[in-house]
Short mmCIF file of C-alpha atoms and ligand atoms in Angstrom, two decimals:
data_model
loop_
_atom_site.label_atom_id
_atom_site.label_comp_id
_atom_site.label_asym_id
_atom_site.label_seq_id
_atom_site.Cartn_x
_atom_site.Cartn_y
_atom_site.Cartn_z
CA UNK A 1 174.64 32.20 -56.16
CA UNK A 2 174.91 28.77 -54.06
CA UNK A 3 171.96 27.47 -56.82
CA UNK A 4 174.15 28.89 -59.83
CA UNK A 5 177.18 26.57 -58.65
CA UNK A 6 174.95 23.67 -58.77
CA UNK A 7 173.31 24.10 -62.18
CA UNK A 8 174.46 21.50 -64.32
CA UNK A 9 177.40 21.82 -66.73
CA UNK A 10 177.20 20.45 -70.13
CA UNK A 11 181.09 19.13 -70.34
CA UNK A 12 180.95 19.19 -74.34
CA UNK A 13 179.62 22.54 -74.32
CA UNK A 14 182.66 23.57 -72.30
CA UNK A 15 185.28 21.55 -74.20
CA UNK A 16 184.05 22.72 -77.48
CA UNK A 17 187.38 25.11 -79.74
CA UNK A 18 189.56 23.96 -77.04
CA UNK A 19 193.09 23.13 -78.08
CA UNK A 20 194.82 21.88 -75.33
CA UNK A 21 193.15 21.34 -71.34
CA UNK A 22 194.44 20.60 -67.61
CA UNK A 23 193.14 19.01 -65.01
CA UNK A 24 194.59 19.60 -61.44
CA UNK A 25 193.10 17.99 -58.05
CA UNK A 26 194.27 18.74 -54.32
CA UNK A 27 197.67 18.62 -52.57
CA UNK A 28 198.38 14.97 -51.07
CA UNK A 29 195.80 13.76 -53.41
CA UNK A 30 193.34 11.44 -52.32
CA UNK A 31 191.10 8.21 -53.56
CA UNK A 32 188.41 10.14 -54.49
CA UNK A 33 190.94 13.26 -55.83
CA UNK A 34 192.98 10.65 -58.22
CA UNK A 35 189.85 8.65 -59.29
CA UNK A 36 188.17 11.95 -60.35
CA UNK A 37 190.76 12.99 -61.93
CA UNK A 38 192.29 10.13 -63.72
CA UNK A 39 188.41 9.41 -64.43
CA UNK A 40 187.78 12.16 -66.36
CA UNK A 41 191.47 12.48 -68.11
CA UNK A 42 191.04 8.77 -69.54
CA UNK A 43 187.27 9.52 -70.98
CA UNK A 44 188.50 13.31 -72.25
CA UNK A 45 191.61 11.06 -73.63
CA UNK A 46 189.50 8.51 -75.44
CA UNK A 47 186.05 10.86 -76.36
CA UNK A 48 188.33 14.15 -77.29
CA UNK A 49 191.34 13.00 -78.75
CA UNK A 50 191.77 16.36 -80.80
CA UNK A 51 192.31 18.14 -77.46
CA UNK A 52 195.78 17.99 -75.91
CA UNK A 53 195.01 16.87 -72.00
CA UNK A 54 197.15 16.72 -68.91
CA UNK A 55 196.94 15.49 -65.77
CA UNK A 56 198.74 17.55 -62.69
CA UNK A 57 198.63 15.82 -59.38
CA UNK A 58 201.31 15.75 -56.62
CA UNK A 59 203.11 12.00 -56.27
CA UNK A 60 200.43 9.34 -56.48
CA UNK A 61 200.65 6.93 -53.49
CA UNK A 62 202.18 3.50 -54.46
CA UNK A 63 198.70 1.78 -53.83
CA UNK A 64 196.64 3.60 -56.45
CA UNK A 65 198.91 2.89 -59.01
CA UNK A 66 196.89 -0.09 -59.94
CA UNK A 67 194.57 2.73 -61.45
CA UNK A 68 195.18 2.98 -65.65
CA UNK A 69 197.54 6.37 -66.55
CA UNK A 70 198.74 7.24 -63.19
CA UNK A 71 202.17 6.87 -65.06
CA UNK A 72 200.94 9.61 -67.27
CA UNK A 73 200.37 12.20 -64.32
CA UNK A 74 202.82 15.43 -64.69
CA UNK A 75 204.15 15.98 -60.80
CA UNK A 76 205.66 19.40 -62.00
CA UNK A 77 204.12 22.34 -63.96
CA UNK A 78 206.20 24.93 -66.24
CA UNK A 79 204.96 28.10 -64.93
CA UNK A 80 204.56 30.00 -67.51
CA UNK A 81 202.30 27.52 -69.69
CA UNK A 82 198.92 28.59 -71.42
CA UNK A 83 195.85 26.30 -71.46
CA UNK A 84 192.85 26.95 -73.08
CA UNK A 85 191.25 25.22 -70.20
CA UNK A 86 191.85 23.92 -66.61
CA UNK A 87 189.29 22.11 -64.45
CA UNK A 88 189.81 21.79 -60.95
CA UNK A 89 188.61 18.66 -59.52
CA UNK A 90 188.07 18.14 -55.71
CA UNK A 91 189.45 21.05 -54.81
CA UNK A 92 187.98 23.41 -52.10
CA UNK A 93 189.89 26.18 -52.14
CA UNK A 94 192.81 27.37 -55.18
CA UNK A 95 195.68 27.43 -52.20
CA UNK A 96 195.10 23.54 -52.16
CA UNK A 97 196.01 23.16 -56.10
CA UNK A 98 199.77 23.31 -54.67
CA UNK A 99 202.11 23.44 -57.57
CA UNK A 100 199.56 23.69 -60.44
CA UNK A 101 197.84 26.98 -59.17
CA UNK A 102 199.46 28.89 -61.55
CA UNK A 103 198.32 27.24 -64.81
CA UNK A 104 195.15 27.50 -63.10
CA UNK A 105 195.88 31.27 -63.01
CA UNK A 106 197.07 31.02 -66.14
CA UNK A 107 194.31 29.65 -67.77
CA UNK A 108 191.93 31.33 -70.27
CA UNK A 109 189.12 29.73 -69.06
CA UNK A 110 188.72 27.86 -65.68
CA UNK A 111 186.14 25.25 -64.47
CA UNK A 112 185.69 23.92 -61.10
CA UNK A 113 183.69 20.12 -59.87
CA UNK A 114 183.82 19.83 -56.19
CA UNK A 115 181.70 18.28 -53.77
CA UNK A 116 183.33 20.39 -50.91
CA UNK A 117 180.68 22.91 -49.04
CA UNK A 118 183.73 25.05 -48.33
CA UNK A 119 184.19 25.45 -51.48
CA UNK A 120 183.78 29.48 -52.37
CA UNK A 121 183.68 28.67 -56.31
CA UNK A 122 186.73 30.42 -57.71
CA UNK A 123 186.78 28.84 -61.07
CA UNK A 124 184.63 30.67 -64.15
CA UNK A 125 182.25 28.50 -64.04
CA UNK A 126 182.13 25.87 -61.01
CA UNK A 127 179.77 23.00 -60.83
CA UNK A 128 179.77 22.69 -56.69
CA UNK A 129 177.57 20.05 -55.39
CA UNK A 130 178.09 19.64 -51.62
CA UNK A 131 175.13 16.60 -51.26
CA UNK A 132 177.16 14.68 -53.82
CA UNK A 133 179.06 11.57 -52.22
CA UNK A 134 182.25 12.17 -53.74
CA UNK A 135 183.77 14.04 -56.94
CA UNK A 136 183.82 11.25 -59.13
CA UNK A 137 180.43 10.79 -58.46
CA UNK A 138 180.01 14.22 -60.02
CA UNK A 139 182.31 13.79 -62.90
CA UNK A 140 180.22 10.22 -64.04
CA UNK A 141 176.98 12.61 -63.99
CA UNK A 142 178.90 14.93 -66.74
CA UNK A 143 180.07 11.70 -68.76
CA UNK A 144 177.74 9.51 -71.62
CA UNK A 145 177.61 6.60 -69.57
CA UNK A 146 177.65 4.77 -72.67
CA UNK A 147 180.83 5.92 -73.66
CA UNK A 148 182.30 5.45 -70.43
CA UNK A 149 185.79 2.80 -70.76
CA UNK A 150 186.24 -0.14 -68.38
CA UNK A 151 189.65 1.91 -66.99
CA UNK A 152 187.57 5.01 -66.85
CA UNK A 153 184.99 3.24 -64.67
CA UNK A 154 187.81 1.76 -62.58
CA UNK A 155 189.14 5.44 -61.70
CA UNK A 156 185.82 6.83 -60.59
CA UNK A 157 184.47 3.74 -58.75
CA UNK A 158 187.57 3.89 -56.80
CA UNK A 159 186.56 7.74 -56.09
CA UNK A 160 183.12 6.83 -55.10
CA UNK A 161 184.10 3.67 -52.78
CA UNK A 162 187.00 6.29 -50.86
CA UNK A 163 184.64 8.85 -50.04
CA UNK A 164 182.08 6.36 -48.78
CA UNK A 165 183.98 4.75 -47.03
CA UNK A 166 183.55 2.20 -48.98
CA UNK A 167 179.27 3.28 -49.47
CA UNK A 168 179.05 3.30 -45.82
CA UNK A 169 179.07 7.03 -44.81
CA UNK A 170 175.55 8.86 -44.68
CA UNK A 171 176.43 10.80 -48.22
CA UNK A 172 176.13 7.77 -49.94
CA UNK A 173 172.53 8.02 -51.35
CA UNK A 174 170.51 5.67 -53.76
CA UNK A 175 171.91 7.33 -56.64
CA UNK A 176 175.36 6.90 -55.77
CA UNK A 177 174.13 3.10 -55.30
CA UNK A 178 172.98 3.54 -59.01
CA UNK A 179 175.76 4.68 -60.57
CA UNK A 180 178.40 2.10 -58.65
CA UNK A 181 176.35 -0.33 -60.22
CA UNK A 182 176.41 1.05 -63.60
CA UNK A 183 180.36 1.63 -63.08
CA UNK A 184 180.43 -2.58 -61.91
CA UNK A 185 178.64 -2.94 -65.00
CA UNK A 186 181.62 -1.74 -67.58
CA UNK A 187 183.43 -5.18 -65.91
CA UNK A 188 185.50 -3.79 -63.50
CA UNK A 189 187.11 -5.92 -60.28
CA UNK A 190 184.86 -3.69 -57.40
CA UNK A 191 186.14 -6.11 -54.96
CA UNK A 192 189.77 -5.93 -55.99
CA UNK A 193 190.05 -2.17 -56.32
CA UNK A 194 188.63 -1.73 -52.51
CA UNK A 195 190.94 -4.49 -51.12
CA UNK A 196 194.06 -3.42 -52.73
CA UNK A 197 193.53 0.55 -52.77
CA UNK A 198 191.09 1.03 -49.41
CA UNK A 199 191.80 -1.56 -46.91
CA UNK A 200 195.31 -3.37 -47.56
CA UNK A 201 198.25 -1.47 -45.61
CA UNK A 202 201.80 -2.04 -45.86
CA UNK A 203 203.84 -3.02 -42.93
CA UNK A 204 205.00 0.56 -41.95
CA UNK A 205 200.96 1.55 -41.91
CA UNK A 206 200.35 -0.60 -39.76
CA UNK A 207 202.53 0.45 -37.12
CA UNK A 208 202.00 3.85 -37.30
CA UNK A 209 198.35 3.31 -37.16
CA UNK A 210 199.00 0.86 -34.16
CA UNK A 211 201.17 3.65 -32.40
CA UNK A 212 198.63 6.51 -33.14
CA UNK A 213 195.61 4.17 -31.23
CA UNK A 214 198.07 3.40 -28.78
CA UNK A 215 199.03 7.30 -27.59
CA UNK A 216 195.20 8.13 -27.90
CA UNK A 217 193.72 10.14 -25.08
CA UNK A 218 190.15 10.72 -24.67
CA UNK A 219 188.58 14.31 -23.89
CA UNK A 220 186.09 16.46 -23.47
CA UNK A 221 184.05 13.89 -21.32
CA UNK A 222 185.19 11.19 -23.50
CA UNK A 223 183.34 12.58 -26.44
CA UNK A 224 186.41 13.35 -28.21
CA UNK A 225 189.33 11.45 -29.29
CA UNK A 226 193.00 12.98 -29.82
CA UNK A 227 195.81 11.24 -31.36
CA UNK A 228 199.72 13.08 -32.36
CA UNK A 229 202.10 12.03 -34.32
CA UNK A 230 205.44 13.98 -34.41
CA UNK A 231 207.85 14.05 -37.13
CA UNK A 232 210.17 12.13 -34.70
CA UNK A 233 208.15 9.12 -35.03
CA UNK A 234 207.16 9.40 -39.06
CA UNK A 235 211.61 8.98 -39.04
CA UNK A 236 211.34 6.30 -36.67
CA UNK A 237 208.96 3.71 -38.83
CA UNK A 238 210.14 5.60 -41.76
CA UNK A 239 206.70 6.45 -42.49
CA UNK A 240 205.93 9.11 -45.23
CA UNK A 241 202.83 11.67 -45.06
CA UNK A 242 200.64 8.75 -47.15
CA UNK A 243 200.92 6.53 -44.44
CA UNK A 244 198.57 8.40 -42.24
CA UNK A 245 195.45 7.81 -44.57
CA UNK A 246 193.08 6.30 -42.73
CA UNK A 247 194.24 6.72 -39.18
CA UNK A 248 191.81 9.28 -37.93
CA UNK A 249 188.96 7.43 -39.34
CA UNK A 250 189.52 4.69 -37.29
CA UNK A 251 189.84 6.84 -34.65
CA UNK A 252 186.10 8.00 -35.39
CA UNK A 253 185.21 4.35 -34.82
CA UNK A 254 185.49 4.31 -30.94
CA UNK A 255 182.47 3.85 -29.25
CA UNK A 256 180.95 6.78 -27.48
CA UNK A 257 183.22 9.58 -29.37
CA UNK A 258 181.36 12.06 -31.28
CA UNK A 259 184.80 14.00 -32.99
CA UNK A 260 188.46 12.48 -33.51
CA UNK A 261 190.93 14.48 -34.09
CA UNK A 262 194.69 13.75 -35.64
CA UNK A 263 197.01 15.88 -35.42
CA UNK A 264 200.31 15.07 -37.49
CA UNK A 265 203.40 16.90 -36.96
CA UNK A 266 204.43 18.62 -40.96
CA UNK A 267 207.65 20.97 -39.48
CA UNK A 268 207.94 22.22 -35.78
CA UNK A 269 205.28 23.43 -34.35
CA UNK A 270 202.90 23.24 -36.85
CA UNK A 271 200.31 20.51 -37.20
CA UNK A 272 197.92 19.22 -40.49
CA UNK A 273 194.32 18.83 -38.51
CA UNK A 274 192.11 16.28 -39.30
CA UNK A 275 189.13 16.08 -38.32
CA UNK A 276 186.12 13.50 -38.29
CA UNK A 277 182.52 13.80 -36.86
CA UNK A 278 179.90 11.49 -36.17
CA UNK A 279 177.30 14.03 -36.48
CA UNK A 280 176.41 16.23 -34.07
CA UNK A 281 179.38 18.27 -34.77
CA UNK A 282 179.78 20.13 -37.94
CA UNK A 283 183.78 20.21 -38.47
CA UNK A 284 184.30 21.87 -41.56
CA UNK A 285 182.59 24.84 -39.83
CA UNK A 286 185.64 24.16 -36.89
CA UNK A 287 188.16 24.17 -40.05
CA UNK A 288 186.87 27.10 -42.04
CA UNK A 289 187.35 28.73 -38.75
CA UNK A 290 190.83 28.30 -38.47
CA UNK A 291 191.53 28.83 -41.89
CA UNK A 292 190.93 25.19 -43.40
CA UNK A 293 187.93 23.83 -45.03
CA UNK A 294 186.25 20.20 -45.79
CA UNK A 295 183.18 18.76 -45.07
CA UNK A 296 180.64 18.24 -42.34
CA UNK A 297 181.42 15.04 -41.02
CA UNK A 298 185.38 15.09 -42.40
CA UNK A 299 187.50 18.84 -42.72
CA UNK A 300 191.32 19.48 -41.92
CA UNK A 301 192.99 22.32 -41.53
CA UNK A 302 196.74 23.39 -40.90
CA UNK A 303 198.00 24.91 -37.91
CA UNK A 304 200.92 26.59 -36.07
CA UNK A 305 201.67 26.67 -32.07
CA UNK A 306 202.38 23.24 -30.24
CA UNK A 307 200.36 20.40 -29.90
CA UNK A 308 198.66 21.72 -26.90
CA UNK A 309 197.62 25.09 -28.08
CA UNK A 310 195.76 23.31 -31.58
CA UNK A 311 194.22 20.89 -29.33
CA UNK A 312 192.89 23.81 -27.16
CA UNK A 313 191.84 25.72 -29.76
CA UNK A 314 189.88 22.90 -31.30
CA UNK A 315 188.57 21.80 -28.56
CA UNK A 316 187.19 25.14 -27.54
CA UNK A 317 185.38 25.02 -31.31
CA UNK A 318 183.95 21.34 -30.64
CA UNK A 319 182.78 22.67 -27.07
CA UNK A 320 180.31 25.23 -28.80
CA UNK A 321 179.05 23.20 -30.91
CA UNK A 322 178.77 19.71 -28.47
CA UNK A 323 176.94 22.01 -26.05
CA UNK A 324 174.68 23.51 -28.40
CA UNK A 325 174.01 20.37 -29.80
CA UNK A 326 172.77 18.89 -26.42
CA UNK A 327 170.64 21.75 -25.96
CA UNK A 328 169.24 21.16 -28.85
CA UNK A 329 168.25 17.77 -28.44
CA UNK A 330 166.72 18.93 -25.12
CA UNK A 331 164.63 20.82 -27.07
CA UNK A 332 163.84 17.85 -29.17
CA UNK A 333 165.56 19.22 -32.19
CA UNK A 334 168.51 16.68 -32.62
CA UNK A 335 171.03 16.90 -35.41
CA UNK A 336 172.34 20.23 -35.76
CA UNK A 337 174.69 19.07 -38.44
CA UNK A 338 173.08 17.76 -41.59
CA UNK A 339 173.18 14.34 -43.26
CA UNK A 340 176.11 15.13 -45.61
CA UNK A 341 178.82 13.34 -44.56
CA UNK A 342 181.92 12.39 -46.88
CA UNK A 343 185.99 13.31 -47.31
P1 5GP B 401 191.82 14.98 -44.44
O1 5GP B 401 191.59 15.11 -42.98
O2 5GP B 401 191.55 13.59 -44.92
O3 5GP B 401 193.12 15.55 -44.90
O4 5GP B 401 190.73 15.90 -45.14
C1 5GP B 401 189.37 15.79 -44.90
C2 5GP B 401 188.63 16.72 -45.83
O5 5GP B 401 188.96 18.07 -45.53
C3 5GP B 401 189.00 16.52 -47.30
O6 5GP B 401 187.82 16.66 -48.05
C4 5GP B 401 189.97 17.62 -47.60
O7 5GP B 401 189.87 18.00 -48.93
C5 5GP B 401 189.56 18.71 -46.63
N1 5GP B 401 190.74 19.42 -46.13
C6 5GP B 401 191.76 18.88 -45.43
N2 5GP B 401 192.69 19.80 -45.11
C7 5GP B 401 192.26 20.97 -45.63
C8 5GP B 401 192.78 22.31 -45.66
O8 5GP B 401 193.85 22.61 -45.14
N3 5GP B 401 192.02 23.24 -46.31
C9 5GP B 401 190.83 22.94 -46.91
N4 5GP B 401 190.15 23.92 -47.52
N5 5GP B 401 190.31 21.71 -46.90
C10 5GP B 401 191.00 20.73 -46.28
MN1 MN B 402 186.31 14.14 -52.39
#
């Protein structure tokens, strides 16, 4: 089954009588959601002009608006709406579609490219390739490179540089080297797209990063780190949900930590998770547990009670695994979590 998901698609096979197609990525979209995406809408725009595409993603955050169509993306669906085809891009689960789920249901033929291992491959046919560093990385391995636009290539090597942190994490392998280069090659500003969409952070971002490292506590023998932040404080800096990219990954930066863990306060008492490792800790496992999903190294999840009881139950998950893992290496056998890593 897992080898099915990863057999490769041929995208004009799949395109092929279709009239009019949808893409759709997560809620709270992402780099490496909107590059995929937008990637792939641009070339099926310019390559397959006889098909009628659209784009569904929820807002897209001011900063990757510097990415070509994001003006074109439809933030609202009319339910009852027929495509021929939807693909689902970045997407572990069909819950996290949000508002476009139903076309997806809707659909008369669906098609799923993820790079997520929770992913349970809901779509018809699902091209599922947890090794791969990002989505967009997947979606340039389905394109004629030839044929690939300097906008198109600006979409998906934003996707590729988010997921990477910018080609830093351990899923970034030689061929994701490879095809950045061949995506730098179409003329695109690399350096520009990082800056402006990965590292520069408005005012507000900065302070609620600043407060977030600030009200920090290590645990668990200071081998995790927990940070809230309560709906209280978002009103205070006026800080919207977008604002808290980034924030747990530079929690994942302190020396000696092997998890950090955000919590971030979405109504009372209940909390969006997320969750980073370093490595010894698989944390999607800790998400799928609770209901969530993600990757090995980076997984969220949502979940009621207060602060406290998420932390404990977290915690309790990490425990497991942090002792298990030291036994482990005791035994010689290091690493119990493998070397995908991504968001
Ligand atoms: P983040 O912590 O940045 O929101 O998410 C980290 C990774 O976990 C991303 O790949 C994201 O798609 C996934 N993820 C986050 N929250 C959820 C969730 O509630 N359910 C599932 N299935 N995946 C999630
Ligand atoms: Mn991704």
């Amino acid at each position: 089954m897992e080898l099915m998901n990863k057999m490769k698609i041929v995208l004009g096979d799949i395109l092929k009588g279709k009239r009019r197609a949808a893409l759709g990525g997560h809620v709270r979209p992402d780099g490496d959601c909107i590059g995929s995406c937008l990637g792939l809408y641009m070339y099926l725009k310019e390559q397959y002009p006889e098909i009628e595409t659209d784009v569904y993603l929820e807002n897209v955050p001011e900063a990757f608006r510097m990415i070509s169509c994001t003006d074109e993306v439809k933030t609202q669906a009319d339910e009852d709406d027929v495509y021929d085809l939807f693909i689902c891009l970045d997407c572990g689960d069909l819950k996290r579609l949000g508002f476009a789920e139903k076309l997806f249901e809707n659909a008369k033929e669906t098609l799923c490219i993820d790079h997520h291992v929770s992913n349970g491959a809901f779509a018809d046919q699902n091209y599922i390739v947890p090794d791969a560093s990002s989505t967009s990385e997947l979606v340039y391995t389905l394109l004629d490179s030839q044929k690939i636009s300097k906008r198109t290539a600006e979409a998906l090597y934003m996707g590729i540089a988010h997921d990477t942190g910018v080609f830093q994490y351990s899923c970034t392998s030689p061929e994701t080297m490879e095809i950045a280069a061949e995506l730098m090659r179409k003329g695109i500003d690399g350096s520009e797209i990082i800056d402006k969409t990965y590292y520069e952070k408005t005012y507000i971002q900065n302070q609620i990063l600043g407060r977030a490292l600030l009200e920090s506590m290590l645990i668990l023998d200071k081998r995790c780190i927990v940070s809230v932040v309560r709906q209280k404080e978002m009103e205070f800096f006026q800080a919207v949900p977008a604002d808290l990219e980034g924030i747990v990954s530079q929690l994942r930066l302190t020396k000696g930590v092997e998890v950090a863990m955000f919590l971030h306060e979405t109504a009372p008492q209940q909390f969006k998770v997320s969750l980073r490792s370093k490595g010894s800790v698989d944390v999607s496992r800790i998400a799928r547990y609770f209901g969530g999903g993600g990757h090995v190294r980076a997984a969220g999840v949502t979940m009621k009670g207060s602060s406290h009881d998420v932390i404990n139950n977290i915690t309790g998950q990490i425990l497991l695994q942090l002792d298990r893992a030291e036994k482990e290496s005791g035994d010689g056998a290091e690493e119990t979590a493998g070397a995908q890593v991504d968001e």
